[in-house]
PDB file of C-alpha atoms in Angstrom:
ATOM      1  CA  UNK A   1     -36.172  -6.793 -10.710  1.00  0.00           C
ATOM      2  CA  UNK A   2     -38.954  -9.543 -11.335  1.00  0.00           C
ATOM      3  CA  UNK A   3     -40.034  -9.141  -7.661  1.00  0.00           C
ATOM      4  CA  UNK A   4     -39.915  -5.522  -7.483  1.00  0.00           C
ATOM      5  CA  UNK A   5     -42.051  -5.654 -10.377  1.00  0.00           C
ATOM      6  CA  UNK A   6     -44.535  -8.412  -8.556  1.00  0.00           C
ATOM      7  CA  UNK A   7     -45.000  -5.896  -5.878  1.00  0.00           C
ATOM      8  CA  UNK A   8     -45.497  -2.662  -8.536  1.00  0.00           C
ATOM      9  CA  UNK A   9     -48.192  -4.962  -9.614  1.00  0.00           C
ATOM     10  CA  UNK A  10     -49.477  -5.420  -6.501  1.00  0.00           C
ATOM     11  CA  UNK A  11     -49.844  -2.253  -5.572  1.00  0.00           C
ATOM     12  CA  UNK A  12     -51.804  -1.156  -8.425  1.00  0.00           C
ATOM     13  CA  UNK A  13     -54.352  -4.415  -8.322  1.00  0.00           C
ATOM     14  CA  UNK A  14     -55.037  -2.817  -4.886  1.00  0.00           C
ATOM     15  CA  UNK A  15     -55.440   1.176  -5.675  1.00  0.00           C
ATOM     16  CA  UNK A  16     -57.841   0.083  -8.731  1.00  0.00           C
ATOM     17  CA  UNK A  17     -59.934  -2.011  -6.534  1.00  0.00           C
ATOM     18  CA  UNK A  18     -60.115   1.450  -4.632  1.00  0.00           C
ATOM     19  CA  UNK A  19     -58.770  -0.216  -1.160  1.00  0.00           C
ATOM     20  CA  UNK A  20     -58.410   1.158   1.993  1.00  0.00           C
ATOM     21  CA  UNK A  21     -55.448   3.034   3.357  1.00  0.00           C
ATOM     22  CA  UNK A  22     -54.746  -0.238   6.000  1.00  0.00           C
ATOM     23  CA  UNK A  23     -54.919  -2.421   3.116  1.00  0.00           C
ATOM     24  CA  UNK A  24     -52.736  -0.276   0.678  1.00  0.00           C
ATOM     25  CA  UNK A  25     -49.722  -0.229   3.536  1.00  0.00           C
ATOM     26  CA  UNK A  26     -50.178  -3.797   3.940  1.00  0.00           C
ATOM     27  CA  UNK A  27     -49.138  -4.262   0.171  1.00  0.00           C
ATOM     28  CA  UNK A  28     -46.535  -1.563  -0.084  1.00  0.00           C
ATOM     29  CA  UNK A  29     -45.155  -3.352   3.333  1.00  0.00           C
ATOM     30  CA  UNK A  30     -45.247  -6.697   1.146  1.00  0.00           C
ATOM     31  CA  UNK A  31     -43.842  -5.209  -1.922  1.00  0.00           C
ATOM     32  CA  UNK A  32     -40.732  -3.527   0.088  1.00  0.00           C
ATOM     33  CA  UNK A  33     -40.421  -7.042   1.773  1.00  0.00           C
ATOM     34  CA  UNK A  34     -40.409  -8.555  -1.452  1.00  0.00           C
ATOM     35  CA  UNK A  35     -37.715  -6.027  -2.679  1.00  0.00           C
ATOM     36  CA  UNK A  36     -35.562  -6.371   0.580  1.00  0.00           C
ATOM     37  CA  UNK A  37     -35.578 -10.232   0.942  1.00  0.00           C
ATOM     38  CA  UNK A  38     -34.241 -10.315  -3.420  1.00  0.00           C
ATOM     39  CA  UNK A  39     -31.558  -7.796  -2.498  1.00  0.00           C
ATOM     40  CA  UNK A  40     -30.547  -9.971   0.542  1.00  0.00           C
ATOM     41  CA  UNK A  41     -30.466 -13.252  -1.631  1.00  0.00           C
ATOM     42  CA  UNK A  42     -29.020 -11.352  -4.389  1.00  0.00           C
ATOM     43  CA  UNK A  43     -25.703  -9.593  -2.842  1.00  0.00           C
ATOM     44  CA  UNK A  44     -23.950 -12.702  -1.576  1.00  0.00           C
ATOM     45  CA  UNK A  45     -24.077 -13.961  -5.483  1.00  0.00           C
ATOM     46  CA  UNK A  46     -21.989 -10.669  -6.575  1.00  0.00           C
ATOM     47  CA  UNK A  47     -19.600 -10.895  -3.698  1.00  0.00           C
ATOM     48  CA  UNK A  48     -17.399 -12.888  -6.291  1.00  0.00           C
ATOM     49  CA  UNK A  49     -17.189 -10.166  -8.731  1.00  0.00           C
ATOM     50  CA  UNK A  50     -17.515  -6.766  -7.096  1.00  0.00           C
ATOM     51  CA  UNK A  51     -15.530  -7.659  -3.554  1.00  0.00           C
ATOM     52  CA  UNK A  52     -11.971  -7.630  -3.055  1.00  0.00           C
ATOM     53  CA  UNK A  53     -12.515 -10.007  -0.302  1.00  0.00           C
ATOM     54  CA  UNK A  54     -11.183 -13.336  -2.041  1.00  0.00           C
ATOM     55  CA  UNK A  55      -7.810 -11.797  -3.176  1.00  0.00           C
ATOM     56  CA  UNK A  56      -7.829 -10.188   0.372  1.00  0.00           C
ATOM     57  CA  UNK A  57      -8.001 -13.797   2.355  1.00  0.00           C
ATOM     58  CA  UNK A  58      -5.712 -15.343  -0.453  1.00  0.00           C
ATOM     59  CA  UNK A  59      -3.215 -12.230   0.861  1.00  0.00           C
ATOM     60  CA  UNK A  60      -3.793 -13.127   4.244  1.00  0.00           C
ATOM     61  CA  UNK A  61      -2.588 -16.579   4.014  1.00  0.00           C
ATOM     62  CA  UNK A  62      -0.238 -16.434   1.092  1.00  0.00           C
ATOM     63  CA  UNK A  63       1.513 -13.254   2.670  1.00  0.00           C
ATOM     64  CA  UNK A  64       1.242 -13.756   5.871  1.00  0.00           C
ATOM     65  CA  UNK A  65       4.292 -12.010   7.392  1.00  0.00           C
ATOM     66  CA  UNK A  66       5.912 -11.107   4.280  1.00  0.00           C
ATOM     67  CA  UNK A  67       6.198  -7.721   3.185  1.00  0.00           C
ATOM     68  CA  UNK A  68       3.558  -6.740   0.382  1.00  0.00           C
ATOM     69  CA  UNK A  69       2.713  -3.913  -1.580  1.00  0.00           C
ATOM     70  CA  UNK A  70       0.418  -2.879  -4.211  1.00  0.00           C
ATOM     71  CA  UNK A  71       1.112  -1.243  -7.398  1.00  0.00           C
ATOM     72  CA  UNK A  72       0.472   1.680  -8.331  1.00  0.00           C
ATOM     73  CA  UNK A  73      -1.641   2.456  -5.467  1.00  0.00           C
ATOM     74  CA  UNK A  74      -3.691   0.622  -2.580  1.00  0.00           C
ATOM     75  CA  UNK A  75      -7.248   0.028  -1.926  1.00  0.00           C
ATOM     76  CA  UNK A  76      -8.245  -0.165   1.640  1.00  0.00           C
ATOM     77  CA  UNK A  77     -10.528  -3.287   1.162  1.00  0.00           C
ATOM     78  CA  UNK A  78      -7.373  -5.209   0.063  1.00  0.00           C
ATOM     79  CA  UNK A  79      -6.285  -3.770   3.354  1.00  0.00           C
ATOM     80  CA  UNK A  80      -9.242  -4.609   5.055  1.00  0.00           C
ATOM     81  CA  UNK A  81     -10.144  -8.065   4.260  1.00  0.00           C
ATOM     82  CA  UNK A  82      -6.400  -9.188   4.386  1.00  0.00           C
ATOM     83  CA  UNK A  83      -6.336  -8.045   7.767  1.00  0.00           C
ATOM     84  CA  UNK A  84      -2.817  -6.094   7.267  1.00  0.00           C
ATOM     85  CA  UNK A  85      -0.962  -2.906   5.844  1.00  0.00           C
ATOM     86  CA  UNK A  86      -0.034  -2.587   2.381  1.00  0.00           C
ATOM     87  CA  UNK A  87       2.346  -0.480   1.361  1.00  0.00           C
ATOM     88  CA  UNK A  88       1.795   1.978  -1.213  1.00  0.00           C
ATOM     89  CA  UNK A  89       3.986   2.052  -4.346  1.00  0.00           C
ATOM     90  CA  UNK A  90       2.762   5.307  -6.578  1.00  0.00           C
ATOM     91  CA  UNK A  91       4.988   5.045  -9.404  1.00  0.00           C
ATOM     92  CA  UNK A  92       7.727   2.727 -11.145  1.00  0.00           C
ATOM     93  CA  UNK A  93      10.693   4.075  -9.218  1.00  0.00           C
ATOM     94  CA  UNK A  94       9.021   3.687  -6.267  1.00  0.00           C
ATOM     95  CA  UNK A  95       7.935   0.352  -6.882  1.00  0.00           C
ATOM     96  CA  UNK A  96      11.645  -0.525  -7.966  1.00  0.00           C
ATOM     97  CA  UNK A  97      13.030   1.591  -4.561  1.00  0.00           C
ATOM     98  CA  UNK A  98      10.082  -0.319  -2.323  1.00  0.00           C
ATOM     99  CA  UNK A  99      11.459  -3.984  -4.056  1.00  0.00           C
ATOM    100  CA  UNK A 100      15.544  -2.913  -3.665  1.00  0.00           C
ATOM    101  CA  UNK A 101      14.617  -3.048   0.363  1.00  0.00           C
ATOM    102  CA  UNK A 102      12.156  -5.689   0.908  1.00  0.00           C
ATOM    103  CA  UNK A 103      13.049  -8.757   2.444  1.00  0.00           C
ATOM    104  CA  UNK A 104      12.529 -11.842   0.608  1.00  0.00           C
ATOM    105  CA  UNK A 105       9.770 -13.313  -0.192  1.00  0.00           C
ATOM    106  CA  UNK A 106       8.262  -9.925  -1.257  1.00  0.00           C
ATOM    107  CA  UNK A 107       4.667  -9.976  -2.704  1.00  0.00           C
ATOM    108  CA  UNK A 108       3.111  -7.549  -4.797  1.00  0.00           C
ATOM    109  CA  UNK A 109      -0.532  -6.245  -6.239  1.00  0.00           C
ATOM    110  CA  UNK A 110      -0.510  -5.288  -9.292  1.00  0.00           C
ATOM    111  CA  UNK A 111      -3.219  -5.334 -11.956  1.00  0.00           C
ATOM    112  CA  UNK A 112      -2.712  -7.041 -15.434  1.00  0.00           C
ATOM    113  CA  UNK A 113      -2.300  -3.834 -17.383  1.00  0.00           C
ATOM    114  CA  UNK A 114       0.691  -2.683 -15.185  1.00  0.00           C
ATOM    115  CA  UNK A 115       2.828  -6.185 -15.307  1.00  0.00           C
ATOM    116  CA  UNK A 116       5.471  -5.082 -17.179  1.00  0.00           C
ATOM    117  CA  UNK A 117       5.790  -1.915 -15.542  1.00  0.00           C
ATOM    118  CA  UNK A 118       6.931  -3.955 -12.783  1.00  0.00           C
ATOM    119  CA  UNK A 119      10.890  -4.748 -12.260  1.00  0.00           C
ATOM    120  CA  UNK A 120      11.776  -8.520 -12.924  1.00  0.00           C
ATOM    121  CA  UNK A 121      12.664 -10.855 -10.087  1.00  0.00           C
ATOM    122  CA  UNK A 122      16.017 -11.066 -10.932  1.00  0.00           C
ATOM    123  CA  UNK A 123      16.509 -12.891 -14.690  1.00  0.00           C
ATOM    124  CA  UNK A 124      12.544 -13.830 -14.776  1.00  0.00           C
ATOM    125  CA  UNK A 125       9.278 -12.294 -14.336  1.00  0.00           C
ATOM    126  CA  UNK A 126       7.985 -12.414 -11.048  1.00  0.00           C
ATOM    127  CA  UNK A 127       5.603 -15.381 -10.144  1.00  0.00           C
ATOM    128  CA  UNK A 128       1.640 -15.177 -10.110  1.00  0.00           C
ATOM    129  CA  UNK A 129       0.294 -16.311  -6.974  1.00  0.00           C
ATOM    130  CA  UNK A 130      -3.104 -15.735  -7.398  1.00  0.00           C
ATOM    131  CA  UNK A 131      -5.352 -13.711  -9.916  1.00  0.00           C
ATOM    132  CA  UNK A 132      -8.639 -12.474  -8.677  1.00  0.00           C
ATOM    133  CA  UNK A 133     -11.095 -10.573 -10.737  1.00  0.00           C
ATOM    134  CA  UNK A 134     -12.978  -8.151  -9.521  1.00  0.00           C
ATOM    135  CA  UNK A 135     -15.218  -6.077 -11.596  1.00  0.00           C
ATOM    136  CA  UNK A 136     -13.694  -5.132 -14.582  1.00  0.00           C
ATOM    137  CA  UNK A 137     -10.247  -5.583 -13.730  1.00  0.00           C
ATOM    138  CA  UNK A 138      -7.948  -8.356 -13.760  1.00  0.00           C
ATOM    139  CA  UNK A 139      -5.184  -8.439 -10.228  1.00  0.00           C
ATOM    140  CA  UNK A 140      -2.667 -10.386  -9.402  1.00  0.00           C
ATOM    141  CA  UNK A 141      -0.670 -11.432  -6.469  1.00  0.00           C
ATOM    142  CA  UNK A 142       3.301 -11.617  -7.468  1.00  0.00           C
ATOM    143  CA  UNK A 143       6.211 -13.193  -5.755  1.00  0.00           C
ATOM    144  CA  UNK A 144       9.803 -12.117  -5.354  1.00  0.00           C
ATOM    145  CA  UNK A 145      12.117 -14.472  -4.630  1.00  0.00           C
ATOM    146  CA  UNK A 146      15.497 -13.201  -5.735  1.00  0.00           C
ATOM    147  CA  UNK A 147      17.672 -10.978  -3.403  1.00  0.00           C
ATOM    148  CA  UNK A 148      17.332  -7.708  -4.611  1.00  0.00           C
ATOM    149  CA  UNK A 149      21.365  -7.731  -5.208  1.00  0.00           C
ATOM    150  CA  UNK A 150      20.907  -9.600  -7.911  1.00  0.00           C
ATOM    151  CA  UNK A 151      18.835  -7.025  -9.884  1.00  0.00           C
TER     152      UNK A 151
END
């Protein structure tokens, strides 16, 4: 914001010194550098909070050949950073239908405010991996241990 603003300013220093057209691209050039090169050095810094691509390496190597889904619904760049499918589990009988089947360890997406929507892993909840945050909501990774005869 501050440099866009530096090169607003810029730009109008120049048009009231009545400048030429060469030299009034040359600051509109610097000004959209200016703008560019904050965007570039600002992105990486909201990576953390917009991205799903931490949770998607923690899948990657938490997971790796276990079966996983995510509750109620997937988003590709869970798929995309973890480097795998992810099954899709729409609703709460699906989810319990998907976790009757899986083998064991099973692992599970699921975001905070749809926990205990979730079956139990056997007599206890299921056990947080990993919790990632990204923008305003709050996911977890869950583990299934027990065989699903004993639900």
């Amino acid at each position: 914001g501050l440099l866009a603003l530096l090169g607003a300013l810029m730009l109008a220093w120049q048009l009231r010194r009545g400048a030429s057209a060469a030299r009034l691209a040359i600051a509109l050039s610097l000004a959209f550098g200016l703008v560019e090169a904050a965007l570039f050095g600002m992105l990486p810094r909201l990576d953390s909070l917009k991205s799903g691509r931490a949770m998607g390496e923690t899948i990657r190597r938490e997971a790796s050949g276990a079966p996983i889904a995510m509750f109620p619904r997937t988003w590709d760049t869970y798929v995309y950073y973890s480097g795998r499918p992810i099954a899709d589990m729409g609703e709460e009988s699906a989810a319990k239908a998907w976790l009757e089947t899986a083998e064991r360890p099973a692992f599970v997406l699921a975001y905070e405010k749809d926990l205990d929507r979730l079956p139990r892993d056997g007599a206890a909840p299921p056990r947080i991996v990993a919790t990632s945050d990204v923008g305003h909501r709050r996911l977890h990774l869950l583990r299934f241990d027990a065989p699903p005869e004993t639900r």
